[in-house]
PDB file of C-alpha atoms and ligand atoms in Angstrom:
ATOM      1  CA  MET O   1     107.208  84.798  80.919  1.00  0.00           C
ATOM      2  CA  LYS O   2     107.524  83.221  84.332  1.00  0.00           C
ATOM      3  CA  GLY O   3     111.317  83.375  84.222  1.00  0.00           C
ATOM      4  CA  ASP O   4     111.561  87.152  84.101  1.00  0.00           C
ATOM      5  CA  ARG O   5     109.233  87.746  87.055  1.00  0.00           C
ATOM      6  CA  GLY O   6     110.335  90.776  89.074  1.00  0.00           C
ATOM      7  CA  MET O   7     113.130  91.539  86.613  1.00  0.00           C
ATOM      8  CA  PHE O   8     111.602  94.687  85.222  1.00  0.00           C
ATOM      9  CA  ASN O   9     108.834  97.140  85.937  1.00  0.00           C
ATOM     10  CA  MET O  10     105.581  96.447  84.143  1.00  0.00           C
ATOM     11  CA  ILE O  11     104.295  99.842  85.281  1.00  0.00           C
ATOM     12  CA  THR O  12     106.277 102.944  86.244  1.00  0.00           C
ATOM     13  CA  VAL O  13     104.235 105.935  87.410  1.00  0.00           C
ATOM     14  CA  SER O  14     106.147 109.165  88.018  1.00  0.00           C
ATOM     15  CA  ASN O  15     104.629 112.287  89.521  1.00  0.00           C
ATOM     16  CA  LEU O  16     101.196 111.578  88.090  1.00  0.00           C
ATOM     17  CA  ARG O  17      98.652 114.397  88.297  1.00  0.00           C
ATOM     18  CA  PHE O  18      95.130 114.556  86.952  1.00  0.00           C
ATOM     19  CA  ARG O  19      92.237 117.015  87.101  1.00  0.00           C
ATOM     20  CA  TYR O  20      88.798 116.430  85.549  1.00  0.00           C
ATOM     21  CA  ASP O  21      87.693 119.178  83.129  1.00  0.00           C
ATOM     22  CA  SER O  22      84.808 120.018  85.436  1.00  0.00           C
ATOM     23  CA  GLY O  23      86.974 120.063  88.589  1.00  0.00           C
ATOM     24  CA  SER O  24      88.979 122.780  90.316  1.00  0.00           C
ATOM     25  CA  THR O  25      91.540 120.563  92.083  1.00  0.00           C
ATOM     26  CA  ASP O  26      93.870 117.745  91.120  1.00  0.00           C
ATOM     27  CA  VAL O  27      92.134 114.483  92.083  1.00  0.00           C
ATOM     28  CA  ILE O  28      95.478 112.737  91.537  1.00  0.00           C
ATOM     29  CA  ALA O  29      98.015 114.972  93.233  1.00  0.00           C
ATOM     30  CA  GLY O  30     101.484 113.786  92.216  1.00  0.00           C
ATOM     31  CA  ILE O  31     101.832 110.065  92.846  1.00  0.00           C
ATOM     32  CA  SER O  32     104.732 107.778  91.947  1.00  0.00           C
ATOM     33  CA  PHE O  33     105.059 103.998  92.199  1.00  0.00           C
ATOM     34  CA  GLN O  34     106.388 101.009  90.309  1.00  0.00           C
ATOM     35  CA  ILE O  35     104.902  97.564  89.743  1.00  0.00           C
ATOM     36  CA  LYS O  36     107.260  94.730  88.941  1.00  0.00           C
ATOM     37  CA  LYS O  37     106.429  92.082  86.393  1.00  0.00           C
ATOM     38  CA  GLY O  38     104.601  89.139  87.967  1.00  0.00           C
ATOM     39  CA  GLU O  39     103.535  91.060  91.070  1.00  0.00           C
ATOM     40  CA  ILE O  40     100.051  91.526  92.508  1.00  0.00           C
ATOM     41  CA  PHE O  41      99.872  95.193  93.432  1.00  0.00           C
ATOM     42  CA  GLY O  42      97.003  96.208  95.732  1.00  0.00           C
ATOM     43  CA  PHE O  43      95.732  99.760  95.449  1.00  0.00           C
ATOM     44  CA  LEU O  44      93.712 100.641  98.528  1.00  0.00           C
ATOM     45  CA  GLY O  45      91.867 103.707  99.658  1.00  0.00           C
ATOM     46  CA  PRO O  46      88.472 105.048 100.718  1.00  0.00           C
ATOM     47  CA  SER O  47      85.762 106.103  98.291  1.00  0.00           C
ATOM     48  CA  GLY O  48      86.789 109.193  96.353  1.00  0.00           C
ATOM     49  CA  ALA O  49      90.519 108.653  97.012  1.00  0.00           C
ATOM     50  CA  GLY O  50      91.330 108.435  93.297  1.00  0.00           C
ATOM     51  CA  LYS O  51      91.579 104.675  92.707  1.00  0.00           C
ATOM     52  CA  SER O  52      89.261 104.475  89.680  1.00  0.00           C
ATOM     53  CA  THR O  53      90.766 107.591  88.158  1.00  0.00           C
ATOM     54  CA  THR O  54      94.256 106.104  88.468  1.00  0.00           C
ATOM     55  CA  GLN O  55      93.030 102.842  86.996  1.00  0.00           C
ATOM     56  CA  LYS O  56      91.452 104.676  84.049  1.00  0.00           C
ATOM     57  CA  ILE O  57      94.724 106.503  83.422  1.00  0.00           C
ATOM     58  CA  LEU O  58      96.769 103.300  83.609  1.00  0.00           C
ATOM     59  CA  THR O  59      94.436 101.568  81.139  1.00  0.00           C
ATOM     60  CA  GLY O  60      94.626 104.434  78.647  1.00  0.00           C
ATOM     61  CA  GLN O  61      91.052 105.709  79.124  1.00  0.00           C
ATOM     62  CA  LEU O  62      92.055 109.142  80.476  1.00  0.00           C
ATOM     63  CA  LYS O  63      94.919 110.692  78.564  1.00  0.00           C
ATOM     64  CA  SER O  64      95.109 114.292  79.767  1.00  0.00           C
ATOM     65  CA  TYR O  65      97.334 113.575  82.750  1.00  0.00           C
ATOM     66  CA  SER O  66     100.659 115.164  83.587  1.00  0.00           C
ATOM     67  CA  GLY O  67     103.717 113.237  84.693  1.00  0.00           C
ATOM     68  CA  SER O  68     104.587 109.890  83.195  1.00  0.00           C
ATOM     69  CA  VAL O  69     102.881 106.474  83.089  1.00  0.00           C
ATOM     70  CA  LEU O  70     104.957 103.776  81.428  1.00  0.00           C
ATOM     71  CA  VAL O  71     103.080 100.517  80.783  1.00  0.00           C
ATOM     72  CA  ALA O  72     105.283  97.726  79.443  1.00  0.00           C
ATOM     73  CA  GLY O  73     107.802 100.453  78.596  1.00  0.00           C
ATOM     74  CA  ALA O  74     105.413 102.677  76.562  1.00  0.00           C
ATOM     75  CA  GLU O  75     103.936 106.004  77.678  1.00  0.00           C
ATOM     76  CA  ILE O  76     100.287 104.985  77.916  1.00  0.00           C
ATOM     77  CA  ARG O  77      98.923 108.224  76.447  1.00  0.00           C
ATOM     78  CA  ASN O  78     100.761 107.472  73.173  1.00  0.00           C
ATOM     79  CA  ALA O  79     100.400 103.691  73.229  1.00  0.00           C
ATOM     80  CA  ASP O  80      99.286 101.945  70.040  1.00  0.00           C
ATOM     81  CA  ARG O  81      96.532  99.322  69.811  1.00  0.00           C
ATOM     82  CA  GLN O  82      98.994  96.456  70.130  1.00  0.00           C
ATOM     83  CA  LEU O  83      99.468  97.309  73.789  1.00  0.00           C
ATOM     84  CA  TYR O  84      95.778  96.648  74.439  1.00  0.00           C
ATOM     85  CA  ASN O  85      96.259  93.018  73.456  1.00  0.00           C
ATOM     86  CA  LEU O  86      98.447  92.689  76.539  1.00  0.00           C
ATOM     87  CA  LEU O  87      95.901  94.217  78.934  1.00  0.00           C
ATOM     88  CA  GLY O  88      92.905  92.634  80.640  1.00  0.00           C
ATOM     89  CA  VAL O  89      90.380  94.772  82.477  1.00  0.00           C
ATOM     90  CA  ALA O  90      87.545  93.774  84.824  1.00  0.00           C
ATOM     91  CA  PHE O  91      85.993  96.786  86.447  1.00  0.00           C
ATOM     92  CA  GLU O  92      83.379  96.636  89.137  1.00  0.00           C
ATOM     93  CA  PHE O  93      80.299  97.183  87.018  1.00  0.00           C
ATOM     94  CA  PRO O  94      80.065  94.391  84.497  1.00  0.00           C
ATOM     95  CA  ASN O  95      80.058  95.601  80.944  1.00  0.00           C
ATOM     96  CA  LEU O  96      78.314  92.707  79.174  1.00  0.00           C
ATOM     97  CA  TYR O  97      75.655  92.244  76.495  1.00  0.00           C
ATOM     98  CA  GLU O  98      72.505  91.225  78.363  1.00  0.00           C
ATOM     99  CA  LYS O  99      70.686  90.026  75.228  1.00  0.00           C
ATOM    100  CA  LEU O 100      73.433  87.532  74.402  1.00  0.00           C
ATOM    101  CA  THR O 101      74.247  84.295  76.202  1.00  0.00           C
ATOM    102  CA  ALA O 102      77.407  83.937  78.293  1.00  0.00           C
ATOM    103  CA  LEU O 103      79.045  81.905  75.535  1.00  0.00           C
ATOM    104  CA  GLU O 104      78.085  84.482  72.880  1.00  0.00           C
ATOM    105  CA  ASN O 105      79.477  87.284  75.054  1.00  0.00           C
ATOM    106  CA  LEU O 106      82.821  85.549  75.384  1.00  0.00           C
ATOM    107  CA  LYS O 107      82.985  84.779  71.653  1.00  0.00           C
ATOM    108  CA  LEU O 108      82.174  88.388  70.790  1.00  0.00           C
ATOM    109  CA  PHE O 109      84.719  89.895  73.179  1.00  0.00           C
ATOM    110  CA  GLY O 110      87.270  87.313  72.095  1.00  0.00           C
ATOM    111  CA  SER O 111      86.985  88.531  68.500  1.00  0.00           C
ATOM    112  CA  PHE O 112      88.433  91.912  69.568  1.00  0.00           C
ATOM    113  CA  TYR O 113      91.793  90.361  70.459  1.00  0.00           C
ATOM    114  CA  ASP O 114      94.609  89.501  68.180  1.00  0.00           C
ATOM    115  CA  ARG O 115      95.854  86.724  70.463  1.00  0.00           C
ATOM    116  CA  LYS O 116      95.395  83.066  71.238  1.00  0.00           C
ATOM    117  CA  LEU O 117      92.241  82.642  73.340  1.00  0.00           C
ATOM    118  CA  ILE O 118      91.327  80.221  76.116  1.00  0.00           C
ATOM    119  CA  ASP O 119      88.316  78.087  75.152  1.00  0.00           C
ATOM    120  CA  PRO O 120      85.127  79.922  76.344  1.00  0.00           C
ATOM    121  CA  GLY O 121      83.560  76.708  77.694  1.00  0.00           C
ATOM    122  CA  LYS O 122      86.665  76.035  79.747  1.00  0.00           C
ATOM    123  CA  LEU O 123      86.613  79.592  81.124  1.00  0.00           C
ATOM    124  CA  LEU O 124      82.955  79.269  82.123  1.00  0.00           C
ATOM    125  CA  GLY O 125      83.682  75.931  83.783  1.00  0.00           C
ATOM    126  CA  MET O 126      86.433  77.539  85.876  1.00  0.00           C
ATOM    127  CA  VAL O 127      83.860  79.815  87.560  1.00  0.00           C
ATOM    128  CA  ASN O 128      80.949  77.342  87.750  1.00  0.00           C
ATOM    129  CA  LEU O 129      78.997  78.904  84.878  1.00  0.00           C
ATOM    130  CA  TYR O 130      79.265  76.102  82.331  1.00  0.00           C
ATOM    131  CA  ASP O 131      75.715  74.853  82.956  1.00  0.00           C
ATOM    132  CA  ASP O 132      74.441  78.409  82.393  1.00  0.00           C
ATOM    133  CA  ARG O 133      76.519  78.989  79.259  1.00  0.00           C
ATOM    134  CA  ASN O 134      73.489  79.210  76.976  1.00  0.00           C
ATOM    135  CA  SER O 135      71.386  81.440  79.260  1.00  0.00           C
ATOM    136  CA  LEU O 136      70.957  85.131  78.425  1.00  0.00           C
ATOM    137  CA  VAL O 137      73.216  87.275  80.562  1.00  0.00           C
ATOM    138  CA  GLY O 138      70.190  89.457  81.322  1.00  0.00           C
ATOM    139  CA  SER O 139      68.892  86.572  83.448  1.00  0.00           C
ATOM    140  CA  TYR O 140      72.167  86.263  85.414  1.00  0.00           C
ATOM    141  CA  SER O 141      72.460  87.361  89.065  1.00  0.00           C
ATOM    142  CA  LYS O 142      74.953  90.080  89.991  1.00  0.00           C
ATOM    143  CA  GLY O 143      77.418  87.445  91.238  1.00  0.00           C
ATOM    144  CA  MET O 144      77.148  85.452  87.991  1.00  0.00           C
ATOM    145  CA  LYS O 145      77.814  88.608  85.965  1.00  0.00           C
ATOM    146  CA  MET O 146      80.822  89.358  88.135  1.00  0.00           C
ATOM    147  CA  ARG O 147      82.243  85.890  87.442  1.00  0.00           C
ATOM    148  CA  LEU O 148      81.556  86.136  83.736  1.00  0.00           C
ATOM    149  CA  ASN O 149      83.118  89.592  83.618  1.00  0.00           C
ATOM    150  CA  PHE O 150      86.157  88.197  85.401  1.00  0.00           C
ATOM    151  CA  VAL O 151      86.768  85.352  82.937  1.00  0.00           C
ATOM    152  CA  ARG O 152      86.106  87.764  80.073  1.00  0.00           C
ATOM    153  CA  SER O 153      89.112  89.776  81.298  1.00  0.00           C
ATOM    154  CA  ILE O 154      91.474  86.775  81.264  1.00  0.00           C
ATOM    155  CA  MET O 155      90.348  85.010  78.062  1.00  0.00           C
ATOM    156  CA  HIS O 156      93.333  86.304  76.050  1.00  0.00           C
ATOM    157  CA  SER O 157      95.882  85.509  78.801  1.00  0.00           C
ATOM    158  CA  PRO O 158      96.778  89.180  79.358  1.00  0.00           C
ATOM    159  CA  GLU O 159     100.214  90.016  80.684  1.00  0.00           C
ATOM    160  CA  LEU O 160      98.801  92.853  82.763  1.00  0.00           C
ATOM    161  CA  LEU O 161      95.412  92.467  84.415  1.00  0.00           C
ATOM    162  CA  PHE O 162      93.400  95.239  86.082  1.00  0.00           C
ATOM    163  CA  LEU O 163      90.830  94.046  88.599  1.00  0.00           C
ATOM    164  CA  ASP O 164      88.416  96.240  90.510  1.00  0.00           C
ATOM    165  CA  GLU O 165      86.855  94.624  93.606  1.00  0.00           C
ATOM    166  CA  PRO O 166      86.983  91.137  92.035  1.00  0.00           C
ATOM    167  CA  THR O 167      85.206  89.373  94.918  1.00  0.00           C
ATOM    168  CA  SER O 168      82.594  92.020  95.615  1.00  0.00           C
ATOM    169  CA  GLY O 169      79.083  90.537  95.713  1.00  0.00           C
ATOM    170  CA  LEU O 170      80.320  86.929  95.664  1.00  0.00           C
ATOM    171  CA  ASP O 171      79.518  84.226  98.198  1.00  0.00           C
ATOM    172  CA  PRO O 172      82.569  82.800 100.031  1.00  0.00           C
ATOM    173  CA  VAL O 173      82.870  79.734  97.766  1.00  0.00           C
ATOM    174  CA  ASN O 174      82.908  81.746  94.548  1.00  0.00           C
ATOM    175  CA  ALA O 175      85.136  84.409  96.120  1.00  0.00           C
ATOM    176  CA  ARG O 176      87.640  81.651  96.925  1.00  0.00           C
ATOM    177  CA  ILE O 177      87.481  80.321  93.346  1.00  0.00           C
ATOM    178  CA  ILE O 178      88.254  83.774  91.938  1.00  0.00           C
ATOM    179  CA  LYS O 179      91.104  84.274  94.426  1.00  0.00           C
ATOM    180  CA  ASP O 180      92.586  80.898  93.511  1.00  0.00           C
ATOM    181  CA  ILE O 181      92.457  81.793  89.813  1.00  0.00           C
ATOM    182  CA  ILE O 182      94.181  85.109  90.596  1.00  0.00           C
ATOM    183  CA  LYS O 183      96.937  83.262  92.483  1.00  0.00           C
ATOM    184  CA  GLY O 184      97.295  80.840  89.556  1.00  0.00           C
ATOM    185  CA  LEU O 185      97.690  83.752  87.140  1.00  0.00           C
ATOM    186  CA  ARG O 186     100.443  85.187  89.306  1.00  0.00           C
ATOM    187  CA  GLU O 187     102.194  81.819  89.209  1.00  0.00           C
ATOM    188  CA  LYS O 188     102.183  82.076  85.424  1.00  0.00           C
ATOM    189  CA  GLY O 189     103.809  85.522  85.587  1.00  0.00           C
ATOM    190  CA  THR O 190     100.763  87.770  85.055  1.00  0.00           C
ATOM    191  CA  THR O 191     101.112  91.214  86.617  1.00  0.00           C
ATOM    192  CA  ILE O 192      97.948  92.253  88.452  1.00  0.00           C
ATOM    193  CA  PHE O 193      96.755  95.687  89.560  1.00  0.00           C
ATOM    194  CA  LEU O 194      94.045  95.103  92.136  1.00  0.00           C
ATOM    195  CA  THR O 195      91.819  97.855  93.457  1.00  0.00           C
ATOM    196  CA  THR O 196      89.931  96.918  96.578  1.00  0.00           C
ATOM    197  CA  HIS O 197      88.333  97.957  99.827  1.00  0.00           C
ATOM    198  CA  ASN O 198      88.567  94.404 101.030  1.00  0.00           C
ATOM    199  CA  MET O 199      91.414  94.149 103.514  1.00  0.00           C
ATOM    200  CA  ASN O 200      91.291  90.345 103.607  1.00  0.00           C
ATOM    201  CA  ASP O 201      91.729  90.129  99.849  1.00  0.00           C
ATOM    202  CA  ALA O 202      94.504  92.709  99.982  1.00  0.00           C
ATOM    203  CA  GLU O 203      96.372  90.815 102.630  1.00  0.00           C
ATOM    204  CA  SER O 204      95.933  87.343 101.213  1.00  0.00           C
ATOM    205  CA  LEU O 205      96.626  88.184  97.575  1.00  0.00           C
ATOM    206  CA  CYS O 206      98.968  91.135  97.276  1.00  0.00           C
ATOM    207  CA  ASP O 207     102.763  91.161  97.084  1.00  0.00           C
ATOM    208  CA  GLU O 208     102.860  94.931  97.372  1.00  0.00           C
ATOM    209  CA  LEU O 209     100.325  97.458  98.666  1.00  0.00           C
ATOM    210  CA  ALA O 210      99.837 101.172  98.174  1.00  0.00           C
ATOM    211  CA  LEU O 211      97.457 103.178 100.347  1.00  0.00           C
ATOM    212  CA  ILE O 212      95.995 106.239  98.652  1.00  0.00           C
ATOM    213  CA  ASP O 213      93.954 109.057 100.151  1.00  0.00           C
ATOM    214  CA  ASN O 214      92.867 112.373  98.608  1.00  0.00           C
ATOM    215  CA  GLY O 215      94.838 111.648  95.449  1.00  0.00           C
ATOM    216  CA  LYS O 216      98.102 111.150  97.335  1.00  0.00           C
ATOM    217  CA  LEU O 217     100.033 107.986  97.969  1.00  0.00           C
ATOM    218  CA  ILE O 218     100.298 107.766 101.733  1.00  0.00           C
ATOM    219  CA  VAL O 219     102.394 104.646 102.208  1.00  0.00           C
ATOM    220  CA  ASN O 220     103.471 101.556 100.291  1.00  0.00           C
ATOM    221  CA  GLY O 221     105.303  98.296 100.931  1.00  0.00           C
ATOM    222  CA  THR O 222     104.688  94.587 101.279  1.00  0.00           C
ATOM    223  CA  PRO O 223     101.819  93.624 103.628  1.00  0.00           C
ATOM    224  CA  ALA O 224     104.335  92.088 106.050  1.00  0.00           C
ATOM    225  CA  ASP O 225     106.589  95.200 106.017  1.00  0.00           C
ATOM    226  CA  LEU O 226     103.672  97.530 106.628  1.00  0.00           C
ATOM    227  CA  LYS O 227     102.369  95.431 109.484  1.00  0.00           C
ATOM    228  CA  LEU O 228     105.765  95.337 111.122  1.00  0.00           C
ATOM    229  CA  ARG O 229     106.453  99.017 110.507  1.00  0.00           C
ATOM    230  CA  PHE O 230     103.164 100.142 112.024  1.00  0.00           C
ATOM    231  CA  GLY O 231     102.604  97.334 114.487  1.00  0.00           C
ATOM    232  CA  GLU O 232     103.303  97.481 118.172  1.00  0.00           C
ATOM    233  CA  ASP O 233     106.473  95.801 119.359  1.00  0.00           C
ATOM    234  CA  LYS O 234     104.841  93.550 121.915  1.00  0.00           C
ATOM    235  CA  ILE O 235     103.473  90.122 122.680  1.00  0.00           C
ATOM    236  CA  SER O 236     100.129  89.565 124.325  1.00  0.00           C
ATOM    237  CA  VAL O 237      99.553  86.488 126.424  1.00  0.00           C
ATOM    238  CA  THR O 238      96.388  85.086 127.979  1.00  0.00           C
ATOM    239  CA  LEU O 239      96.694  82.553 130.741  1.00  0.00           C
ATOM    240  CA  ARG O 240      94.353  80.761 133.065  1.00  0.00           C
ATOM    241  CA  ARG O 241      95.272  80.834 136.764  1.00  0.00           C
ATOM    242  CA  GLU O 242      93.087  79.488 139.548  1.00  0.00           C
ATOM    243  CA  GLY O 243      90.005  79.674 137.347  1.00  0.00           C
ATOM    244  CA  PHE O 244      90.643  83.273 136.181  1.00  0.00           C
ATOM    245  CA  ARG O 245      91.703  84.363 132.696  1.00  0.00           C
ATOM    246  CA  ILE O 246      94.550  86.887 132.873  1.00  0.00           C
ATOM    247  CA  LEU O 247      95.860  89.030 129.997  1.00  0.00           C
ATOM    248  CA  SER O 248      99.446  90.286 130.045  1.00  0.00           C
ATOM    249  CA  GLU O 249     101.562  92.205 127.536  1.00  0.00           C
ATOM    250  CA  HIS O 250     105.332  92.161 127.156  1.00  0.00           C
ATOM    251  CA  SER O 251     107.623  94.350 125.114  1.00  0.00           C
ATOM    252  CA  LEU O 252     109.370  92.352 122.371  1.00  0.00           C
ATOM    253  CA  ARG O 253     112.561  94.260 123.060  1.00  0.00           C
ATOM    254  CA  GLY O 254     114.499  92.385 125.732  1.00  0.00           C
ATOM    255  CA  ILE O 255     111.883  89.615 125.857  1.00  0.00           C
ATOM    256  CA  GLY O 256     114.625  87.037 126.522  1.00  0.00           C
ATOM    257  CA  SER O 257     115.406  88.618 129.903  1.00  0.00           C
ATOM    258  CA  ASP O 258     111.832  89.552 130.853  1.00  0.00           C
ATOM    259  CA  GLU O 259     111.489  87.526 134.070  1.00  0.00           C
ATOM    260  CA  ASP O 260     107.679  87.818 134.180  1.00  0.00           C
ATOM    261  CA  PHE O 261     107.392  86.533 130.634  1.00  0.00           C
ATOM    262  CA  LEU O 262     109.821  83.663 131.243  1.00  0.00           C
ATOM    263  CA  GLU O 263     107.952  82.645 134.401  1.00  0.00           C
ATOM    264  CA  THR O 264     104.676  82.715 132.480  1.00  0.00           C
ATOM    265  CA  LEU O 265     106.161  80.496 129.770  1.00  0.00           C
ATOM    266  CA  LYS O 266     107.321  77.966 132.351  1.00  0.00           C
ATOM    267  CA  SER O 267     104.031  77.996 134.268  1.00  0.00           C
ATOM    268  CA  GLY O 268     102.156  75.928 131.695  1.00  0.00           C
ATOM    269  CA  GLU O 269      99.154  78.229 132.204  1.00  0.00           C
ATOM    270  CA  ILE O 270      99.244  79.902 128.792  1.00  0.00           C
ATOM    271  CA  GLU O 271      96.119  79.667 126.631  1.00  0.00           C
ATOM    272  CA  THR O 272      97.084  82.005 123.765  1.00  0.00           C
ATOM    273  CA  ILE O 273     100.175  83.966 122.753  1.00  0.00           C
ATOM    274  CA  HIS O 274     100.323  86.529 119.930  1.00  0.00           C
ATOM    275  CA  SER O 275     102.676  89.130 118.533  1.00  0.00           C
ATOM    276  CA  CYS O 276     100.782  92.428 118.100  1.00  0.00           C
ATOM    277  CA  GLU O 277     101.042  93.195 114.394  1.00  0.00           C
ATOM    278  CA  ALA O 278      98.913  96.013 113.080  1.00  0.00           C
ATOM    279  CA  SER O 279      96.028  95.044 110.821  1.00  0.00           C
ATOM    280  CA  LEU O 280      95.900  96.819 107.450  1.00  0.00           C
ATOM    281  CA  GLU O 281      92.821  98.596 108.736  1.00  0.00           C
ATOM    282  CA  ASP O 282      94.790  99.892 111.772  1.00  0.00           C
ATOM    283  CA  ILE O 283      97.571 101.056 109.476  1.00  0.00           C
ATOM    284  CA  PHE O 284      95.177 102.959 107.274  1.00  0.00           C
ATOM    285  CA  ILE O 285      93.656 104.720 110.261  1.00  0.00           C
ATOM    286  CA  LYS O 286      97.100 105.469 111.678  1.00  0.00           C
ATOM    287  CA  VAL O 287      98.466 107.047 108.489  1.00  0.00           C
ATOM    288  CA  THR O 288      95.354 108.935 107.359  1.00  0.00           C
ATOM    289  CA  GLY O 289      93.576 109.677 110.632  1.00  0.00           C
ATOM    290  CA  HIS O 290      90.424 107.987 109.298  1.00  0.00           C
ATOM    291  CA  GLY O 291      89.280 104.584 108.106  1.00  0.00           C
ATOM    292  CA  LEU O 292      88.023 103.258 104.824  1.00  0.00           C
ATOM    293  CA  THR O 293      84.501 104.440 105.758  1.00  0.00           C
ATOM    294  CA  GLY O 294      83.230 101.100 107.007  1.00  0.00           C
ATOM    295  CA  THR O 295      83.705  99.212 103.754  1.00  0.00           C
ATOM    296  CA  PHE O 296      86.415  96.798 104.854  1.00  0.00           C
ATOM    297  CA  SER O 297      84.518  93.603 104.255  1.00  0.00           C
ATOM    298  CA  ASP O 298      82.064  94.017 101.448  1.00  0.00           C
ATOM    299  CA  ASN O 299      82.072  90.298 100.687  1.00  0.00           C
ATOM    300  CA  SER O 300      78.305  90.292 101.054  1.00  0.00           C
ATOM    301  CA  ASP O 301      76.766  86.957 100.273  1.00  0.00           C
ATOM    302  CA  HIS O 302      74.303  87.779  97.529  1.00  0.00           C
ATOM    303  CA  ALA O 303      75.645  86.115  94.426  1.00  0.00           C
TER     304      ALA O 303
HETATM  305  P1  ADP J 401      87.721 106.115  94.039  1.00  0.00           P
HETATM  306  O1  ADP J 401      87.779 105.197  92.865  1.00  0.00           O
HETATM  307  O2  ADP J 401      88.906 105.975  94.953  1.00  0.00           O
HETATM  308  O3  ADP J 401      86.426 106.024  94.765  1.00  0.00           O
HETATM  309  P2  ADP J 401      87.598 108.201  92.041  1.00  0.00           P
HETATM  310  O4  ADP J 401      88.837 108.075  91.240  1.00  0.00           O
HETATM  311  O5  ADP J 401      86.322 107.692  91.466  1.00  0.00           O
HETATM  312  O6  ADP J 401      87.835 107.629  93.498  1.00  0.00           O
HETATM  313  O7  ADP J 401      87.352 109.753  92.353  1.00  0.00           O
HETATM  314  C1  ADP J 401      88.384 110.642  92.783  1.00  0.00           C
HETATM  315  C2  ADP J 401      87.812 112.048  92.821  1.00  0.00           C
HETATM  316  O8  ADP J 401      87.481 112.446  91.487  1.00  0.00           O
HETATM  317  C3  ADP J 401      86.530 112.183  93.634  1.00  0.00           C
HETATM  318  O9  ADP J 401      86.570 113.415  94.299  1.00  0.00           O
HETATM  319  C4  ADP J 401      85.447 112.157  92.587  1.00  0.00           C
HETATM  320  O10 ADP J 401      84.328 112.911  93.020  1.00  0.00           O
HETATM  321  C5  ADP J 401      86.114 112.843  91.396  1.00  0.00           C
HETATM  322  N1  ADP J 401      85.592 112.368  90.099  1.00  0.00           N
HETATM  323  C6  ADP J 401      85.519 111.084  89.698  1.00  0.00           C
HETATM  324  N2  ADP J 401      85.022 111.008  88.432  1.00  0.00           N
HETATM  325  C7  ADP J 401      84.798 112.263  88.047  1.00  0.00           C
HETATM  326  C8  ADP J 401      84.286 112.855  86.820  1.00  0.00           C
HETATM  327  N3  ADP J 401      83.932 112.114  85.774  1.00  0.00           N
HETATM  328  N4  ADP J 401      84.189 114.209  86.781  1.00  0.00           N
HETATM  329  C9  ADP J 401      84.566 114.973  87.838  1.00  0.00           C
HETATM  330  N5  ADP J 401      85.041 114.493  89.011  1.00  0.00           N
HETATM  331  C10 ADP J 401      85.162 113.150  89.109  1.00  0.00           C
END
């Protein structure tokens, strides 16, 4: 599995369009992208952009689309049940049985798969829920349900995992645990489609990003490429001189013969020096003319 990372496309979307029966416009308006095997692909956009709709199409829940969506080589609208053994899905609102314990939930969901399963106790231990394994899920906090829902999605070692806001509602420690598990899955060759508003998650986890707005794909590329492409070509320097803090900026082009910059370097007065890359948030604003409606960091600490 690991060996063929990046060798072929796990998902190929070509000119995808979708309109809800009740709607008068296409909420997905002709998007195309590819996701390579073993890649974490971040799908970003403001509320209403079309992220959930795309995710529902890619997981076979909405079939009346036009264009083509190949998942592991099969057109998803015609895919047979076997394909679902390869998929793991953890959407934002946990879909769990509240009157069963965590362990019972995992055993029940596990019975739906025709695949080797990871031991439920081990899964619960990975996300600090082992001590609560015999408690009813109805008594769980939102953060505990999120963690349970997450391990539920990986119990059959899916080859393609869909995650929707996986760290939303988690405290920083549990958010880090989930992110580390996600990185570990990538190491094993799992392909991951990650929908998020959280720019920190997007930047720290994703190999490839796509920004979507109004059902259209606005821009895609690696986080580093996007930041370079949309960043400003300059260096900012702060220095302390005679008790004052002074900020100066220098164009990166020709920096080697910029006398001011070279003098500053030699002066020994420099406190900080940074290249001015764009943040993902800046890029989004630049390419769409608006932000992600103030939801950049919804890592609220209420697990
Ligand atoms: P996102 O996940 O990016 O917030 P969605 O995919 O949920 O966006 O929504 C995209 C557009 O489709 C929005 O305009 C939304 O109002 C509309 N929409 C979503 N679900 C439905 C539905 N079941 N029926 C009709 N319109 C819908």
